[in-house]
Tab-separated table of C-alpha atoms and ligand atoms in Angstrom:
chain	number	residue	atom	x	y	z
A	1	MET	CA	147.539	55.577	163.525
A	2	LYS	CA	145.512	53.935	161.001
A	3	TYR	CA	141.740	53.909	161.051
A	4	ARG	CA	139.717	50.496	160.272
A	5	SER	CA	135.761	50.244	159.398
A	6	THR	CA	133.376	49.354	161.484
A	7	ARG	CA	132.485	46.346	159.221
A	8	GLY	CA	135.995	45.233	159.332
A	9	GLN	CA	135.491	44.664	155.035
A	10	ALA	CA	137.475	47.408	154.351
A	11	PRO	CA	141.563	48.343	154.385
A	12	LEU	CA	143.089	49.901	156.971
A	13	VAL	CA	143.650	53.613	155.896
A	14	SER	CA	145.473	56.560	157.552
A	15	ALA	CA	144.084	59.786	158.859
A	16	ASP	CA	143.980	62.113	156.061
A	17	GLN	CA	142.524	58.784	153.830
A	18	ALA	CA	139.465	58.705	156.165
A	19	LEU	CA	138.941	62.459	156.334
A	20	ARG	CA	138.645	62.387	152.641
A	21	ALA	CA	136.750	59.259	152.160
A	22	GLY	CA	133.875	60.138	155.286
A	23	VAL	CA	132.705	56.528	154.855
A	24	ALA	CA	134.397	53.398	154.694
A	25	PRO	CA	134.244	51.282	151.329
A	26	ASP	CA	132.114	48.716	152.625
A	27	GLY	CA	129.649	51.583	154.208
A	28	GLY	CA	131.099	50.796	157.491
A	29	LEU	CA	132.198	54.116	159.925
A	30	TYR	CA	136.265	54.841	160.652
A	31	LEU	CA	137.781	54.047	164.076
A	32	PRO	CA	141.058	54.132	165.248
A	33	GLU	CA	142.560	51.009	165.112
A	34	THR	CA	144.043	51.799	168.554
A	35	LEU	CA	143.530	54.344	171.197
A	36	PRO	CA	146.118	56.607	173.067
A	37	HIS	CA	146.328	56.671	176.465
A	38	PHE	CA	146.554	59.412	178.740
A	39	GLY	CA	146.646	60.675	182.382
A	40	ALA	CA	145.473	64.104	183.541
A	41	GLU	CA	149.183	64.555	184.347
A	42	ASP	CA	149.855	65.105	180.805
A	43	PHE	CA	148.247	67.722	180.133
A	44	ALA	CA	149.480	71.002	181.910
A	45	ALA	CA	147.063	73.240	184.163
A	46	ASP	CA	147.874	76.138	181.078
A	47	HIS	CA	147.111	74.657	178.274
A	48	ASP	CA	144.637	77.039	175.766
A	49	PRO	CA	142.109	74.676	174.060
A	50	GLY	CA	144.164	75.094	170.901
A	51	ALA	CA	147.386	73.695	172.685
A	52	LEU	CA	145.369	70.961	174.419
A	53	ALA	CA	143.280	69.753	171.205
A	54	HIS	CA	146.543	69.354	169.416
A	55	ARG	CA	148.312	67.350	172.776
A	56	LEU	CA	145.190	65.058	173.088
A	57	LEU	CA	145.068	64.934	168.759
A	58	ALA	CA	148.358	64.311	167.827
A	59	PRO	CA	148.465	60.404	168.087
A	60	PHE	CA	145.671	60.048	166.069
A	61	PHE	CA	147.309	61.403	163.487
A	62	ALA	CA	150.731	60.395	163.641
A	63	GLU	CA	152.153	59.476	160.585
A	64	SER	CA	149.375	61.264	158.354
A	65	PRO	CA	150.359	64.167	156.100
A	66	LEU	CA	148.456	66.478	158.584
A	67	ALA	CA	150.889	65.535	161.541
A	68	ASP	CA	152.989	68.953	160.671
A	69	SER	CA	150.210	71.118	160.406
A	70	LEU	CA	147.832	69.537	163.577
A	71	ALA	CA	149.212	72.108	165.789
A	72	GLY	CA	148.265	75.019	163.608
A	73	ILE	CA	144.851	73.688	162.801
A	74	CYS	CA	144.005	73.193	166.269
A	75	ALA	CA	145.051	76.861	167.486
A	76	SER	CA	143.037	78.534	164.328
A	77	ALA	CA	139.901	75.924	164.597
A	78	PHE	CA	139.877	76.720	168.742
A	79	ASP	CA	140.035	80.198	169.133
A	80	PHE	CA	136.598	80.932	170.578
A	81	PRO	CA	135.873	80.538	174.444
A	82	VAL	CA	134.309	77.613	175.837
A	83	PRO	CA	133.386	78.667	179.256
A	84	LEU	CA	132.414	76.251	182.337
A	85	VAL	CA	129.788	78.261	183.967
A	86	THR	CA	127.543	77.443	187.446
A	87	PRO	CA	124.044	78.618	186.066
A	88	ASP	CA	122.585	78.236	189.611
A	89	PRO	CA	124.916	79.302	192.514
A	90	ALA	CA	122.811	77.364	194.720
A	91	GLU	CA	123.598	74.142	193.008
A	92	PRO	CA	127.373	74.561	192.553
A	93	GLY	CA	127.260	70.431	191.851
A	94	LEU	CA	125.697	71.173	188.238
A	95	GLN	CA	128.036	73.226	185.555
A	96	VAL	CA	127.733	73.941	182.268
A	97	LEU	CA	129.993	73.851	179.426
A	98	GLU	CA	128.772	76.440	176.761
A	99	LEU	CA	129.844	74.875	173.320
A	100	PHE	CA	128.102	77.683	171.428
A	101	HIS	CA	130.466	80.729	172.096
A	102	GLY	CA	131.800	80.012	168.398
A	103	PRO	CA	130.864	81.961	164.960
A	104	THR	CA	127.753	80.193	164.404
A	105	GLY	CA	126.386	79.771	167.462
A	106	ALA	CA	126.477	75.933	168.060
A	107	PHE	CA	128.633	73.342	168.921
A	108	LYS	CA	128.414	71.835	165.055
A	109	ASP	CA	131.572	74.985	165.115
A	110	PHE	CA	133.792	72.963	166.403
A	111	GLY	CA	133.639	69.915	164.016
A	112	ALA	CA	132.964	72.014	161.248
A	113	ARG	CA	136.344	73.671	161.813
A	114	PHE	CA	138.793	71.487	162.538
A	115	LEU	CA	137.616	69.622	159.384
A	116	PHE	CA	137.872	72.782	156.923
A	117	ARG	CA	140.876	73.411	158.392
A	118	ALA	CA	142.323	69.757	157.614
A	119	PHE	CA	140.828	69.409	154.105
A	120	ASP	CA	142.723	73.041	153.296
A	121	ALA	CA	145.970	71.335	154.520
A	122	ILE	CA	145.305	68.189	152.291
A	123	ALA	CA	143.915	69.333	149.398
A	124	ARG	CA	145.906	70.867	146.627
A	125	ALA	CA	145.309	73.001	143.716
A	126	ASP	CA	145.745	70.186	141.165
A	127	ASP	CA	143.542	67.833	143.831
A	128	PRO	CA	141.054	69.823	145.058
A	129	ILE	CA	138.715	68.750	147.898
A	130	THR	CA	134.648	70.065	147.647
A	131	VAL	CA	132.291	69.192	150.345
A	132	LEU	CA	128.887	68.704	149.322
A	133	ALA	CA	126.451	69.116	151.450
A	134	ALA	CA	122.883	68.964	151.969
A	135	THR	CA	121.281	70.551	155.172
A	136	SER	CA	118.394	71.909	156.794
A	137	GLY	CA	119.913	72.727	160.116
A	138	ASP	CA	122.919	74.139	161.867
A	139	THR	CA	125.619	71.986	160.557
A	140	GLY	CA	125.306	73.700	157.102
A	141	GLY	CA	125.671	77.219	158.391
A	142	ALA	CA	129.222	76.014	160.284
A	143	VAL	CA	130.145	74.424	157.356
A	144	GLY	CA	130.125	77.539	155.062
A	145	CYS	CA	131.761	79.318	158.026
A	146	ALA	CA	134.397	77.664	158.370
A	147	ALA	CA	135.172	77.276	154.626
A	148	GLU	CA	134.916	80.605	154.217
A	149	GLY	CA	138.456	81.676	152.675
A	150	GLY	CA	139.621	78.179	152.543
A	151	ARG	CA	142.260	77.929	148.880
A	152	HIS	CA	141.986	74.395	148.066
A	153	ALA	CA	138.993	73.141	150.346
A	154	ARG	CA	135.360	74.732	148.661
A	155	ALA	CA	131.724	73.841	150.274
A	156	VAL	CA	128.571	74.011	148.576
A	157	ILE	CA	125.573	73.744	150.118
A	158	LEU	CA	122.382	72.867	149.029
A	159	PHE	CA	118.782	73.342	150.898
A	160	PRO	CA	115.497	73.380	149.811
A	161	GLU	CA	113.907	76.089	149.217
A	162	GLY	CA	110.849	77.371	151.262
A	163	ARG	CA	111.568	74.849	154.184
A	164	ILE	CA	114.014	76.595	156.537
A	165	SER	CA	113.991	79.600	158.461
A	166	ALA	CA	114.441	83.016	157.453
A	167	PHE	CA	117.937	83.144	159.616
A	168	GLN	CA	118.781	79.830	158.618
A	169	GLU	CA	118.389	80.989	155.125
A	170	ARG	CA	120.693	83.386	156.118
A	171	GLN	CA	123.144	81.624	157.908
A	172	LEU	CA	123.523	79.725	154.646
A	173	CYS	CA	123.983	82.273	151.988
A	174	CYS	CA	126.303	84.763	153.984
A	175	TRP	CA	129.448	83.207	153.391
A	176	ARG	CA	131.976	83.985	151.019
A	177	ALA	CA	134.414	82.295	148.659
A	178	PRO	CA	135.266	79.586	148.352
A	179	VAL	CA	131.339	78.805	149.203
A	180	THR	CA	128.476	78.426	147.572
A	181	ALA	CA	124.789	78.247	148.700
A	182	LEU	CA	122.312	76.466	146.264
A	183	ARG	CA	118.728	76.891	147.208
A	184	VAL	CA	117.036	74.013	145.503
A	185	SER	CA	113.629	74.231	144.260
A	186	ASP	CA	112.571	70.762	145.985
A	187	ASP	CA	112.240	69.147	149.738
A	188	PHE	CA	114.984	68.157	151.743
A	189	ASP	CA	114.717	64.687	150.448
A	190	ALA	CA	115.600	65.480	146.868
A	191	CYS	CA	118.367	68.167	148.286
A	192	GLN	CA	119.660	64.482	149.849
A	193	ARG	CA	119.130	62.515	146.901
A	194	LEU	CA	120.850	64.799	144.474
A	195	VAL	CA	124.020	64.846	146.789
A	196	LYS	CA	124.106	61.274	146.384
A	197	ALA	CA	124.043	61.168	142.702
A	198	ALA	CA	126.533	63.570	142.574
A	199	PHE	CA	128.973	60.969	144.788
A	200	ALA	CA	128.064	58.070	142.382
A	201	ASP	CA	128.889	59.704	139.317
A	202	PRO	CA	132.131	59.001	139.077
A	203	VAL	CA	133.518	61.870	136.740
A	204	LEU	CA	132.087	64.347	138.646
A	205	SER	CA	133.303	62.812	141.975
A	206	THR	CA	136.893	63.080	140.491
A	207	ARG	CA	136.747	66.042	138.807
A	208	HIS	CA	136.230	68.086	142.141
A	209	GLY	CA	137.102	65.312	144.967
A	210	LEU	CA	133.753	65.375	146.546
A	211	SER	CA	133.928	65.141	150.242
A	212	SER	CA	131.699	65.147	152.225
A	213	ALA	CA	131.366	66.980	156.031
A	214	ASN	CA	128.171	64.816	157.970
A	215	SER	CA	128.657	63.458	161.353
A	216	ILE	CA	130.006	60.217	160.767
A	217	SER	CA	132.983	61.834	159.744
A	218	ILE	CA	136.001	61.037	161.855
A	219	GLY	CA	137.078	64.145	161.288
A	220	ARG	CA	133.816	65.623	163.614
A	221	LEU	CA	134.185	63.525	165.785
A	222	LEU	CA	137.787	63.967	167.034
A	223	PRO	CA	137.756	67.972	167.749
A	224	GLN	CA	134.393	66.951	169.861
A	225	MET	CA	136.529	65.279	172.131
A	226	THR	CA	139.211	68.502	173.230
A	227	TYR	CA	136.256	70.509	175.214
A	228	TRP	CA	134.875	67.200	177.442
A	229	ALA	CA	138.817	66.617	177.973
A	230	ARG	CA	139.244	70.357	178.688
A	231	ALA	CA	136.486	70.531	180.764
A	232	SER	CA	137.043	67.198	182.520
A	233	LEU	CA	140.299	68.078	183.662
A	234	GLU	CA	139.245	71.428	184.805
A	235	VAL	CA	137.082	69.822	187.001
A	236	PHE	CA	139.147	67.082	188.016
A	237	ASN	CA	142.455	69.392	189.098
A	238	ARG	CA	139.763	71.460	191.385
A	239	THR	CA	137.704	68.769	192.961
A	240	GLY	CA	139.798	65.749	192.877
A	241	THR	CA	137.238	63.825	190.916
A	242	ARG	CA	136.375	62.724	187.839
A	243	PRO	CA	133.019	64.814	186.983
A	244	GLY	CA	130.093	63.445	185.464
A	245	LEU	CA	129.260	64.250	181.930
A	246	ILE	CA	125.387	64.908	180.805
A	247	VAL	CA	125.336	64.792	176.627
A	248	PRO	CA	122.619	66.743	174.744
A	249	THR	CA	122.861	64.018	171.420
A	250	GLY	CA	120.727	62.641	168.705
A	251	ASN	CA	122.912	61.049	165.986
A	252	LEU	CA	125.458	60.020	169.123
A	253	GLY	CA	128.433	62.526	167.582
A	254	ASN	CA	128.297	64.439	171.025
A	255	GLY	CA	128.076	61.500	173.434
A	256	PHE	CA	130.284	59.515	171.306
A	257	ALA	CA	132.794	62.004	171.622
A	258	ALA	CA	132.660	61.751	175.490
A	259	LEU	CA	133.280	58.180	175.387
A	260	LEU	CA	136.239	58.029	173.364
A	261	ALA	CA	137.396	60.958	175.463
A	262	ARG	CA	137.131	58.992	178.520
A	263	ALA	CA	138.424	55.861	176.767
A	264	CYS	CA	141.767	57.881	176.254
A	265	GLY	CA	141.900	57.998	180.092
A	266	LEU	CA	140.865	61.597	180.426
A	267	PRO	CA	139.281	61.927	184.060
A	268	ILE	CA	135.476	61.261	183.143
A	269	GLY	CA	133.200	59.577	185.278
A	270	PRO	CA	129.373	58.641	184.323
A	271	VAL	CA	128.103	59.333	180.912
A	272	VAL	CA	124.800	60.207	180.771
A	273	LEU	CA	123.028	60.806	177.075
A	274	ALA	CA	119.934	62.977	177.257
A	275	THR	CA	117.593	63.017	174.010
A	276	ASN	CA	114.551	64.648	172.832
A	277	ALA	CA	110.861	62.704	172.394
A	278	ASN	CA	112.992	60.518	169.723
A	279	ALA	CA	112.790	56.712	172.028
A	280	THR	CA	115.864	54.648	169.661
A	281	LEU	CA	118.448	55.670	172.376
A	282	SER	CA	116.241	55.479	175.509
A	283	ASP	CA	114.548	51.791	174.718
A	284	TRP	CA	118.138	50.682	173.220
A	285	HIS	CA	119.558	51.343	176.850
A	286	ALA	CA	116.514	50.229	178.741
A	287	SER	CA	116.475	46.932	176.785
A	288	GLY	CA	119.844	46.255	174.950
A	289	GLN	CA	118.200	45.839	171.725
A	290	TYR	CA	118.567	48.254	169.042
A	291	THR	CA	115.761	48.836	166.595
A	292	ALA	CA	115.857	52.633	164.630
A	293	ARG	CA	112.458	54.326	163.767
A	294	GLN	CA	111.163	57.014	162.306
A	295	SER	CA	112.501	60.352	163.574
A	296	ILE	CA	109.731	62.658	165.135
A	297	ALA	CA	109.671	65.937	165.151
A	298	THR	CA	110.755	67.946	168.714
A	299	LEU	CA	110.951	71.326	170.157
A	300	ALA	CA	115.084	70.395	170.083
A	301	ASN	CA	114.958	69.710	166.454
A	302	ALA	CA	118.693	69.512	165.683
A	303	MET	CA	118.668	65.925	168.114
A	304	ASP	CA	115.156	64.885	165.764
A	305	VAL	CA	117.035	61.251	164.786
A	306	GLY	CA	115.443	58.208	164.996
A	307	ALA	CA	118.483	55.895	163.348
A	308	PRO	CA	121.422	57.616	165.446
A	309	SER	CA	124.372	57.080	162.044
A	310	ASN	CA	127.246	56.784	165.091
A	311	PHE	CA	125.280	53.638	166.632
A	312	GLU	CA	127.484	51.369	164.759
A	313	ARG	CA	130.540	53.121	166.602
A	314	LEU	CA	129.430	52.781	169.834
A	315	SER	CA	127.667	49.161	169.373
A	316	GLY	CA	130.919	47.025	169.736
A	317	PHE	CA	131.158	48.502	173.344
A	318	GLY	CA	127.663	47.528	174.714
A	319	VAL	CA	125.087	49.014	176.971
A	320	ASP	CA	126.918	49.524	180.316
A	321	LEU	CA	129.298	52.037	178.725
A	322	VAL	CA	126.898	54.555	179.558
A	323	GLU	CA	125.202	55.387	182.900
A	324	ASP	CA	121.814	56.174	181.654
A	325	VAL	CA	120.111	57.390	178.708
A	326	VAL	CA	117.138	59.933	179.981
A	327	ARG	CA	114.410	60.598	177.440
A	328	VAL	CA	113.097	64.276	177.520
A	329	ASP	CA	109.630	65.185	175.908
A	330	ASP	CA	108.809	68.840	174.634
A	331	ALA	CA	106.898	69.316	177.324
A	332	ALA	CA	108.905	68.187	179.733
A	333	ILE	CA	111.775	70.815	177.937
A	334	ARG	CA	109.235	73.723	178.227
A	335	GLN	CA	108.895	73.111	181.760
A	336	ARG	CA	112.824	73.115	182.538
A	337	ILE	CA	113.105	76.373	180.579
A	338	ARG	CA	110.171	77.930	182.292
A	339	SER	CA	112.009	76.665	185.293
A	340	THR	CA	115.990	77.121	185.210
A	341	HIS	CA	114.832	80.657	184.270
A	342	ALA	CA	112.771	81.321	187.246
A	343	GLY	CA	115.155	79.965	188.912
A	344	SER	CA	118.342	81.513	188.327
A	345	GLY	CA	117.885	83.562	185.290
A	346	TYR	CA	120.017	81.070	183.227
A	347	ILE	CA	118.632	80.727	179.570
A	348	ALA	CA	118.728	77.486	177.916
A	349	CYS	CA	118.219	76.591	174.175
A	350	PRO	CA	115.714	73.307	173.737
A	351	HIS	CA	118.940	70.901	173.090
A	352	THR	CA	120.437	72.427	176.617
A	353	ALA	CA	116.852	71.605	178.108
A	354	THR	CA	117.074	67.933	177.952
A	355	ALA	CA	120.646	68.153	179.553
A	356	LEU	CA	119.384	70.271	182.455
A	357	GLU	CA	115.993	68.429	182.749
A	358	ALA	CA	118.629	64.719	182.960
A	359	TYR	CA	120.549	66.357	186.337
A	360	ALA	CA	117.253	67.263	187.400
A	361	ARG	CA	116.522	63.687	187.469
A	362	LEU	CA	119.278	62.061	188.662
A	363	THR	CA	119.248	60.416	192.416
A	364	PRO	CA	120.935	62.072	195.006
A	365	GLU	CA	123.219	59.127	195.125
A	366	GLN	CA	123.971	59.648	191.482
A	367	ARG	CA	124.360	63.660	192.209
A	368	ALA	CA	126.758	63.191	195.729
A	369	GLY	CA	130.397	63.517	195.614
A	370	ARG	CA	130.678	64.816	191.721
A	371	VAL	CA	130.321	67.716	189.698
A	372	TRP	CA	128.228	67.269	186.771
A	373	ILE	CA	129.021	68.928	183.444
A	374	ALA	CA	126.337	69.301	181.086
A	375	ALA	CA	126.728	70.283	177.481
A	376	ALA	CA	124.921	73.869	176.119
A	377	THR	CA	125.225	73.181	172.714
A	378	ALA	CA	123.151	75.896	170.732
A	379	HIS	CA	122.555	80.068	171.811
A	380	PRO	CA	119.395	80.172	173.466
A	381	TYR	CA	119.218	82.888	170.259
A	382	LYS	CA	119.148	80.653	167.796
A	383	PHE	CA	115.565	79.210	169.013
A	384	ALA	CA	114.045	82.333	170.095
A	385	ASP	CA	111.086	81.002	168.433
A	386	ALA	CA	110.732	78.394	171.192
A	387	VAL	CA	111.942	80.160	173.959
A	388	GLU	CA	111.047	83.719	174.093
A	389	PRO	CA	107.332	82.641	175.099
A	390	LEU	CA	108.575	80.633	177.885
A	391	ILE	CA	110.948	83.002	179.319
A	392	GLY	CA	108.535	86.420	178.895
A	393	GLN	CA	111.327	88.406	177.494
A	394	THR	CA	113.356	88.946	173.744
A	395	LEU	CA	116.365	88.081	173.257
A	396	ALA	CA	119.400	89.708	171.647
A	397	PRO	CA	122.133	88.402	169.071
A	398	PRO	CA	125.395	87.504	170.316
A	399	PRO	CA	128.079	89.024	168.409
A	400	SER	CA	128.910	86.495	165.737
A	401	LEU	CA	124.846	85.914	164.841
A	402	ALA	CA	124.383	89.955	165.013
A	403	ASP	CA	127.116	89.538	162.304
A	404	VAL	CA	125.149	87.121	160.500
A	405	LEU	CA	122.388	89.349	159.828
A	406	GLN	CA	124.565	92.366	158.401
A	407	ARG	CA	126.387	90.376	155.820
A	408	PRO	CA	125.200	90.805	152.299
A	409	ILE	CA	123.905	87.213	151.297
A	410	GLU	CA	124.184	85.731	147.760
A	411	VAL	CA	122.319	82.556	146.476
A	412	THR	CA	121.868	80.362	143.469
A	413	ASP	CA	118.368	78.799	142.191
A	414	ILE	CA	118.725	75.578	140.898
A	415	ALA	CA	116.336	72.772	139.850
A	416	ALA	CA	116.555	68.881	141.697
A	417	SER	CA	119.108	67.913	138.943
A	418	LEU	CA	122.183	66.211	138.150
A	419	GLY	CA	122.639	68.692	135.115
A	420	GLU	CA	122.307	71.905	137.150
A	421	LEU	CA	124.391	70.724	140.285
A	422	ALA	CA	127.516	69.731	137.848
A	423	ALA	CA	126.808	72.884	135.749
A	424	GLN	CA	127.516	74.889	139.207
A	425	LEU	CA	129.895	72.692	140.102
A	426	ASP	CA	132.021	73.275	137.210
A	427	ALA	CA	131.221	77.448	137.481
A	428	GLY	CA	132.582	77.814	141.136
A	429	ARG	CA	135.672	75.776	140.118
A	430	ALA	CA	136.822	77.958	137.118
A	431	GLY	CA	135.915	80.970	139.294
B	1	PLP	C1	123.609	69.157	165.870
B	1	PLP	C2	123.220	69.339	167.290
B	1	PLP	C3	122.945	68.486	168.670
B	1	PLP	C4	123.408	67.034	168.476
B	1	PLP	O1	124.495	66.494	167.969
B	1	PLP	P1	124.486	65.101	167.903
B	1	PLP	O2	125.950	64.834	167.149
B	1	PLP	O3	123.415	64.276	167.944
B	1	PLP	O4	125.525	64.481	169.266
B	1	PLP	C5	123.036	68.996	170.032
B	1	PLP	N1	122.447	70.181	170.156
B	1	PLP	C6	122.795	70.566	168.980
B	1	PLP	C7	122.521	72.621	168.708
B	1	PLP	C8	123.031	70.369	167.583
B	1	PLP	O5	123.198	71.286	166.538
């Protein structure tokens, strides 16, 4: 399998090269040159998550150095439960796919764990990989956690001092080697500029094998197909009908993964995207015109995106690929968290609430005759400040997040200067 750039001005590369590069040299995003085609019968009913992932992803890694290690990578990356639950027994047509039972309580664990295990299989002591990530949210925690204990692929995480919550800071600074957390005495934009400057420095970039783990990496996108595949097969084998999917999304990572799984022949019916108040995707769907805008801050802040970077992957396909884009503002998110809890006791995070609201807005015709699967992307505890007042109770952390609260933290303070970042990169490598 070869990968091409969405902009068509870069050479074809193998899977491991696409993973290492992140972005193609022409500035485009990598896409598989062809897609494998599966039928439901290709997946025996008893496949566990790791085995199913291996079967689905094997064609994407054919003829790459990762082909032989792929089964082991999948087994160790997807070793946590991914339950499909019925939040309200009175509404059996709505199932929720809980993607937050990984070690950092959000669905970013799927992509990050797969990517780091793949990086660790590609990297060598004399050809290291250093993932450099500027983060303000869920990604950094998932990256640090996924990198812990690796041999040749390490993570260096930069975050802005005083701009993230105490729990988020903890979740960035609690991971052991080869993970380094750097607290930068500046804002998030300065962290991003620093990362860009490091990538642009050929000496630093080569010496440390700098790579990225952002959501445009094909190494994060491909593994996200696996839970959509598994859940759709489960429903299809039970009901004989392709389920509809409702995907809370901002950057289109999760949304594009669902569409890609369907394009590979998985039994998936209509795909509905749920967004927060950021209107770029809903306007595109309504008008056929794509206009990027400034992002606005919402309760579902992991989806606060005004210019979805994965849109470039979707644009070749056209609007009719997506059944609908449902835009859910903060008032509707609050109301949905309240009413869901009052109706069934189910507790949703703000991102999950956008999907539940999108389900509630389906027409009776859209609902009839098929099961809909809505993704739950974060454990509500991660958004306790927003959720607790709405449901009138305090939330307890799940075991994985309680563990984060127990761990010792380690962090190094730096100024927003390339010299200081370079010194930290060198120090980490020596140690
Ligand atoms: C990252 C994230 C999303 C959105 O992911 P996309 O890549 O934009 O699809 C949704 N919910 C949570 C909790 C997230 O962390």
